[in-house]
Amino acid sequence: MKIISTLLSILFVTLFGLLLPSCNDSKQKVEIRDVRQDTPTSSHTPPPPGPPEKTVLPEVPAEKNCFTSSGLKYETKITLYLADTLVLGNIISEEYEAGKKEWADFTGTIHNEVVKIKFKGNAPVIGDASEWTDKPWKLIKANGNKKLLIPFKAKNYENNKWEEMEYEFNKTDCN
């Protein structure tokens, strides 16, 4: 019985070791601990195992920032959660007259106040003559206030041509 238990333990550890590298895409550190089960010395049957332990992941402290921009036809609100070099957030775009809302979540990175994001799905409407680009955003401080600058492809109404423009989103309370 002791030999079978030992062989099963070795088989389990070997299989776990082979499967672990294929699950390492998340770049999350994993700690493996040596768990040994004592074999009973008497002939009675051991009690059944209890429920598995819950895995508790450490919380990542994040700074919540909210920004807004009021355009000609839409108001756009951006919520950014900044945690070290990771950025998570969402955008809500609301049309003034119709009250119609569109939203999208995104993930990204931040380095030296430059934010690079990727939308999960389609980006929300920003205006009738404005389109999102994949260019990085910038967090700046102007007159003591934090602002978010985002480049868009937009129609210049003075010359009626499409060009790259930077829209300014002002920091607001997150309510």
PDB file of C-alpha atoms in Angstrom:
ATOM      1  CA  MET A   1       0.000   0.000   0.000  1.00  0.00           C
ATOM      2  CA  LYS A   2       2.885   2.329   0.864  1.00  0.00           C
ATOM      3  CA  ILE A   3       4.557   1.649  -2.485  1.00  0.00           C
ATOM      4  CA  ILE A   4       1.367   2.421  -4.436  1.00  0.00           C
ATOM      5  CA  SER A   5       0.888   5.677  -2.530  1.00  0.00           C
ATOM      6  CA  THR A   6       4.481   6.711  -3.205  1.00  0.00           C
ATOM      7  CA  LEU A   7       4.201   5.838  -6.920  1.00  0.00           C
ATOM      8  CA  LEU A   8       0.970   7.832  -7.222  1.00  0.00           C
ATOM      9  CA  SER A   9       2.639  10.824  -5.552  1.00  0.00           C
ATOM     10  CA  ILE A  10       5.589  10.646  -7.973  1.00  0.00           C
ATOM     11  CA  LEU A  11       3.240  10.329 -10.961  1.00  0.00           C
ATOM     12  CA  PHE A  12       1.205  13.333  -9.808  1.00  0.00           C
ATOM     13  CA  VAL A  13       4.278  15.530  -9.287  1.00  0.00           C
ATOM     14  CA  THR A  14       5.704  14.502 -12.682  1.00  0.00           C
ATOM     15  CA  LEU A  15       2.449  15.257 -14.537  1.00  0.00           C
ATOM     16  CA  PHE A  16       2.033  18.559 -12.686  1.00  0.00           C
ATOM     17  CA  GLY A  17       5.602  19.533 -13.605  1.00  0.00           C
ATOM     18  CA  LEU A  18       4.959  18.775 -17.286  1.00  0.00           C
ATOM     19  CA  LEU A  19       1.696  20.729 -17.396  1.00  0.00           C
ATOM     20  CA  LEU A  20       2.866  23.778 -15.440  1.00  0.00           C
ATOM     21  CA  PRO A  21       5.020  25.397 -18.202  1.00  0.00           C
ATOM     22  CA  SER A  22       2.082  25.406 -20.652  1.00  0.00           C
ATOM     23  CA  CYS A  23       0.032  27.428 -18.173  1.00  0.00           C
ATOM     24  CA  ASN A  24       2.691  30.096 -17.682  1.00  0.00           C
ATOM     25  CA  ASP A  25       1.416  32.634 -20.264  1.00  0.00           C
ATOM     26  CA  SER A  26       0.131  35.013 -17.592  1.00  0.00           C
ATOM     27  CA  LYS A  27       3.646  35.829 -16.288  1.00  0.00           C
ATOM     28  CA  GLN A  28       2.283  35.301 -12.808  1.00  0.00           C
ATOM     29  CA  LYS A  29       4.634  33.842 -10.242  1.00  0.00           C
ATOM     30  CA  VAL A  30       3.530  30.480  -8.931  1.00  0.00           C
ATOM     31  CA  GLU A  31       4.841  28.888  -5.788  1.00  0.00           C
ATOM     32  CA  ILE A  32       4.984  25.130  -5.617  1.00  0.00           C
ATOM     33  CA  ARG A  33       5.161  23.617  -2.163  1.00  0.00           C
ATOM     34  CA  ASP A  34       6.133  20.091  -1.224  1.00  0.00           C
ATOM     35  CA  VAL A  35       3.031  18.422   0.155  1.00  0.00           C
ATOM     36  CA  ARG A  36       3.487  15.017   1.705  1.00  0.00           C
ATOM     37  CA  GLN A  37       0.767  12.782   2.928  1.00  0.00           C
ATOM     38  CA  ASP A  38       1.563  10.530   5.856  1.00  0.00           C
ATOM     39  CA  THR A  39       0.455   6.978   5.384  1.00  0.00           C
ATOM     40  CA  PRO A  40      -1.518   5.581   8.268  1.00  0.00           C
ATOM     41  CA  THR A  41       0.283   3.026  10.382  1.00  0.00           C
ATOM     42  CA  SER A  42      -2.899   1.267  11.407  1.00  0.00           C
ATOM     43  CA  SER A  43      -5.289  -0.637   9.169  1.00  0.00           C
ATOM     44  CA  HIS A  44      -8.165   1.868   9.461  1.00  0.00           C
ATOM     45  CA  THR A  45      -9.235   3.958   6.452  1.00  0.00           C
ATOM     46  CA  PRO A  46      -8.208   7.626   6.578  1.00  0.00           C
ATOM     47  CA  PRO A  47     -10.978  10.230   6.546  1.00  0.00           C
ATOM     48  CA  PRO A  48     -11.940  11.609   3.129  1.00  0.00           C
ATOM     49  CA  PRO A  49     -10.131  14.789   2.109  1.00  0.00           C
ATOM     50  CA  GLY A  50     -11.833  18.111   2.868  1.00  0.00           C
ATOM     51  CA  PRO A  51     -12.736  20.717   0.271  1.00  0.00           C
ATOM     52  CA  PRO A  52      -9.825  22.195  -1.712  1.00  0.00           C
ATOM     53  CA  GLU A  53      -8.289  25.379  -0.395  1.00  0.00           C
ATOM     54  CA  LYS A  54      -9.409  28.569  -2.097  1.00  0.00           C
ATOM     55  CA  THR A  55      -6.687  30.316  -4.041  1.00  0.00           C
ATOM     56  CA  VAL A  56      -6.382  33.907  -2.897  1.00  0.00           C
ATOM     57  CA  LEU A  57      -4.585  36.174  -5.339  1.00  0.00           C
ATOM     58  CA  PRO A  58      -2.940  39.284  -3.964  1.00  0.00           C
ATOM     59  CA  GLU A  59      -4.798  42.518  -4.647  1.00  0.00           C
ATOM     60  CA  VAL A  60      -2.995  44.951  -6.892  1.00  0.00           C
ATOM     61  CA  PRO A  61      -3.321  48.525  -5.660  1.00  0.00           C
ATOM     62  CA  ALA A  62      -4.656  50.706  -8.456  1.00  0.00           C
ATOM     63  CA  GLU A  63      -5.138  54.437  -8.759  1.00  0.00           C
ATOM     64  CA  LYS A  64      -8.549  55.310 -10.215  1.00  0.00           C
ATOM     65  CA  ASN A  65      -8.654  58.323 -12.548  1.00  0.00           C
ATOM     66  CA  CYS A  66     -11.665  59.675 -14.433  1.00  0.00           C
ATOM     67  CA  PHE A  67     -11.568  62.007 -17.423  1.00  0.00           C
ATOM     68  CA  THR A  68     -14.264  63.611 -19.547  1.00  0.00           C
ATOM     69  CA  SER A  69     -14.574  65.506 -22.810  1.00  0.00           C
ATOM     70  CA  SER A  70     -17.653  67.254 -24.150  1.00  0.00           C
ATOM     71  CA  GLY A  71     -17.768  67.321 -27.921  1.00  0.00           C
ATOM     72  CA  LEU A  72     -20.314  68.795 -30.305  1.00  0.00           C
ATOM     73  CA  LYS A  73     -22.693  65.832 -30.130  1.00  0.00           C
ATOM     74  CA  TYR A  74     -21.221  63.398 -27.555  1.00  0.00           C
ATOM     75  CA  GLU A  75     -19.890  63.445 -24.011  1.00  0.00           C
ATOM     76  CA  THR A  76     -17.150  60.883 -23.449  1.00  0.00           C
ATOM     77  CA  LYS A  77     -16.082  59.625 -20.012  1.00  0.00           C
ATOM     78  CA  ILE A  78     -12.926  57.557 -19.511  1.00  0.00           C
ATOM     79  CA  THR A  79     -12.086  55.639 -16.348  1.00  0.00           C
ATOM     80  CA  LEU A  80      -8.467  54.512 -15.933  1.00  0.00           C
ATOM     81  CA  TYR A  81      -7.183  52.138 -13.263  1.00  0.00           C
ATOM     82  CA  LEU A  82      -3.407  52.561 -13.089  1.00  0.00           C
ATOM     83  CA  ALA A  83      -1.459  49.828 -11.296  1.00  0.00           C
ATOM     84  CA  ASP A  84       2.299  50.076 -11.666  1.00  0.00           C
ATOM     85  CA  THR A  85       2.719  49.482 -15.435  1.00  0.00           C
ATOM     86  CA  LEU A  86      -0.745  47.983 -16.027  1.00  0.00           C
ATOM     87  CA  VAL A  87      -3.785  49.961 -17.192  1.00  0.00           C
ATOM     88  CA  LEU A  88      -7.396  48.802 -17.132  1.00  0.00           C
ATOM     89  CA  GLY A  89     -10.385  50.937 -17.949  1.00  0.00           C
ATOM     90  CA  ASN A  90     -13.551  51.712 -19.802  1.00  0.00           C
ATOM     91  CA  ILE A  91     -15.047  54.419 -21.963  1.00  0.00           C
ATOM     92  CA  ILE A  92     -18.661  55.559 -22.030  1.00  0.00           C
ATOM     93  CA  SER A  93     -19.813  57.775 -24.878  1.00  0.00           C
ATOM     94  CA  GLU A  94     -23.275  59.359 -24.614  1.00  0.00           C
ATOM     95  CA  GLU A  95     -25.100  61.226 -27.365  1.00  0.00           C
ATOM     96  CA  TYR A  96     -26.624  64.409 -25.916  1.00  0.00           C
ATOM     97  CA  GLU A  97     -30.024  64.514 -27.657  1.00  0.00           C
ATOM     98  CA  ALA A  98     -30.779  60.804 -28.004  1.00  0.00           C
ATOM     99  CA  GLY A  99     -29.333  59.763 -24.640  1.00  0.00           C
ATOM    100  CA  LYS A 100     -27.880  56.725 -26.437  1.00  0.00           C
ATOM    101  CA  LYS A 101     -24.785  55.274 -24.719  1.00  0.00           C
ATOM    102  CA  GLU A 102     -21.974  53.141 -26.052  1.00  0.00           C
ATOM    103  CA  TRP A 103     -19.141  51.725 -23.964  1.00  0.00           C
ATOM    104  CA  ALA A 104     -16.031  49.616 -24.248  1.00  0.00           C
ATOM    105  CA  ASP A 105     -13.470  48.094 -21.905  1.00  0.00           C
ATOM    106  CA  PHE A 106      -9.750  48.204 -22.583  1.00  0.00           C
ATOM    107  CA  THR A 107      -6.441  47.017 -21.193  1.00  0.00           C
ATOM    108  CA  GLY A 108      -2.980  48.410 -21.671  1.00  0.00           C
ATOM    109  CA  THR A 109       0.324  49.535 -20.271  1.00  0.00           C
ATOM    110  CA  ILE A 110       1.764  52.804 -18.982  1.00  0.00           C
ATOM    111  CA  HIS A 111       5.377  53.957 -19.010  1.00  0.00           C
ATOM    112  CA  ASN A 112       6.574  57.545 -18.400  1.00  0.00           C
ATOM    113  CA  GLU A 113       2.976  58.827 -18.543  1.00  0.00           C
ATOM    114  CA  VAL A 114       2.465  57.289 -22.018  1.00  0.00           C
ATOM    115  CA  VAL A 115      -0.537  54.948 -22.131  1.00  0.00           C
ATOM    116  CA  LYS A 116      -0.904  52.260 -24.791  1.00  0.00           C
ATOM    117  CA  ILE A 117      -4.317  50.588 -24.836  1.00  0.00           C
ATOM    118  CA  LYS A 118      -6.163  47.848 -26.693  1.00  0.00           C
ATOM    119  CA  PHE A 119      -9.950  47.742 -26.781  1.00  0.00           C
ATOM    120  CA  LYS A 120     -11.830  44.575 -25.894  1.00  0.00           C
ATOM    121  CA  GLY A 121     -14.189  44.611 -28.851  1.00  0.00           C
ATOM    122  CA  ASN A 122     -15.142  47.744 -30.767  1.00  0.00           C
ATOM    123  CA  ALA A 123     -14.345  51.262 -29.588  1.00  0.00           C
ATOM    124  CA  PRO A 124     -17.364  53.460 -28.799  1.00  0.00           C
ATOM    125  CA  VAL A 125     -18.351  56.354 -31.035  1.00  0.00           C
ATOM    126  CA  ILE A 126     -16.457  59.545 -30.226  1.00  0.00           C
ATOM    127  CA  GLY A 127     -18.152  61.859 -32.720  1.00  0.00           C
ATOM    128  CA  ASP A 128     -19.645  61.987 -36.207  1.00  0.00           C
ATOM    129  CA  ALA A 129     -16.354  63.095 -37.754  1.00  0.00           C
ATOM    130  CA  SER A 130     -13.823  61.506 -35.377  1.00  0.00           C
ATOM    131  CA  GLU A 131     -12.200  58.063 -35.318  1.00  0.00           C
ATOM    132  CA  TRP A 132     -10.057  56.294 -32.703  1.00  0.00           C
ATOM    133  CA  THR A 133      -6.437  55.572 -33.593  1.00  0.00           C
ATOM    134  CA  ASP A 134      -4.039  53.013 -32.121  1.00  0.00           C
ATOM    135  CA  LYS A 135      -1.564  55.766 -31.174  1.00  0.00           C
ATOM    136  CA  PRO A 136      -0.571  56.112 -27.496  1.00  0.00           C
ATOM    137  CA  TRP A 137      -2.331  58.430 -25.081  1.00  0.00           C
ATOM    138  CA  LYS A 138      -0.478  60.893 -22.815  1.00  0.00           C
ATOM    139  CA  LEU A 139      -1.123  61.825 -19.201  1.00  0.00           C
ATOM    140  CA  ILE A 140       0.035  65.377 -18.507  1.00  0.00           C
ATOM    141  CA  LYS A 141      -0.223  67.992 -15.778  1.00  0.00           C
ATOM    142  CA  ALA A 142      -1.276  71.467 -16.888  1.00  0.00           C
ATOM    143  CA  ASN A 143      -1.786  74.250 -14.351  1.00  0.00           C
ATOM    144  CA  GLY A 144      -1.767  71.658 -11.560  1.00  0.00           C
ATOM    145  CA  ASN A 145      -4.546  69.606 -13.190  1.00  0.00           C
ATOM    146  CA  LYS A 146      -4.134  66.149 -14.681  1.00  0.00           C
ATOM    147  CA  LYS A 147      -5.265  65.787 -18.310  1.00  0.00           C
ATOM    148  CA  LEU A 148      -5.438  62.930 -20.775  1.00  0.00           C
ATOM    149  CA  LEU A 149      -4.467  63.662 -24.391  1.00  0.00           C
ATOM    150  CA  ILE A 150      -5.703  61.213 -27.023  1.00  0.00           C
ATOM    151  CA  PRO A 151      -4.873  61.403 -30.752  1.00  0.00           C
ATOM    152  CA  PHE A 152      -7.810  60.937 -33.128  1.00  0.00           C
ATOM    153  CA  LYS A 153      -8.293  61.008 -36.848  1.00  0.00           C
ATOM    154  CA  ALA A 154     -10.811  63.824 -37.236  1.00  0.00           C
ATOM    155  CA  LYS A 155     -12.298  66.086 -39.824  1.00  0.00           C
ATOM    156  CA  ASN A 156     -11.025  69.651 -39.714  1.00  0.00           C
ATOM    157  CA  TYR A 157     -14.128  71.751 -40.337  1.00  0.00           C
ATOM    158  CA  GLU A 158     -12.048  74.772 -41.447  1.00  0.00           C
ATOM    159  CA  ASN A 159     -10.468  73.021 -44.448  1.00  0.00           C
ATOM    160  CA  ASN A 160     -12.861  70.031 -44.619  1.00  0.00           C
ATOM    161  CA  LYS A 161      -9.922  67.565 -44.558  1.00  0.00           C
ATOM    162  CA  TRP A 162      -9.213  64.575 -42.292  1.00  0.00           C
ATOM    163  CA  GLU A 163      -6.128  64.927 -40.095  1.00  0.00           C
ATOM    164  CA  GLU A 164      -4.696  63.764 -36.797  1.00  0.00           C
ATOM    165  CA  MET A 165      -5.878  65.853 -33.840  1.00  0.00           C
ATOM    166  CA  GLU A 166      -5.265  65.525 -30.146  1.00  0.00           C
ATOM    167  CA  TYR A 167      -8.386  65.724 -27.953  1.00  0.00           C
ATOM    168  CA  GLU A 168      -8.034  66.872 -24.366  1.00  0.00           C
ATOM    169  CA  PHE A 169      -9.880  65.013 -21.593  1.00  0.00           C
ATOM    170  CA  ASN A 170     -10.048  66.814 -18.244  1.00  0.00           C
ATOM    171  CA  LYS A 171      -9.780  65.010 -14.898  1.00  0.00           C
ATOM    172  CA  THR A 172     -13.110  64.771 -13.079  1.00  0.00           C
ATOM    173  CA  ASP A 173     -14.452  63.161  -9.922  1.00  0.00           C
ATOM    174  CA  CYS A 174     -15.199  59.473 -10.261  1.00  0.00           C
ATOM    175  CA  ASN A 175     -18.808  59.207  -9.120  1.00  0.00           C
TER     176      ASN A 175
END
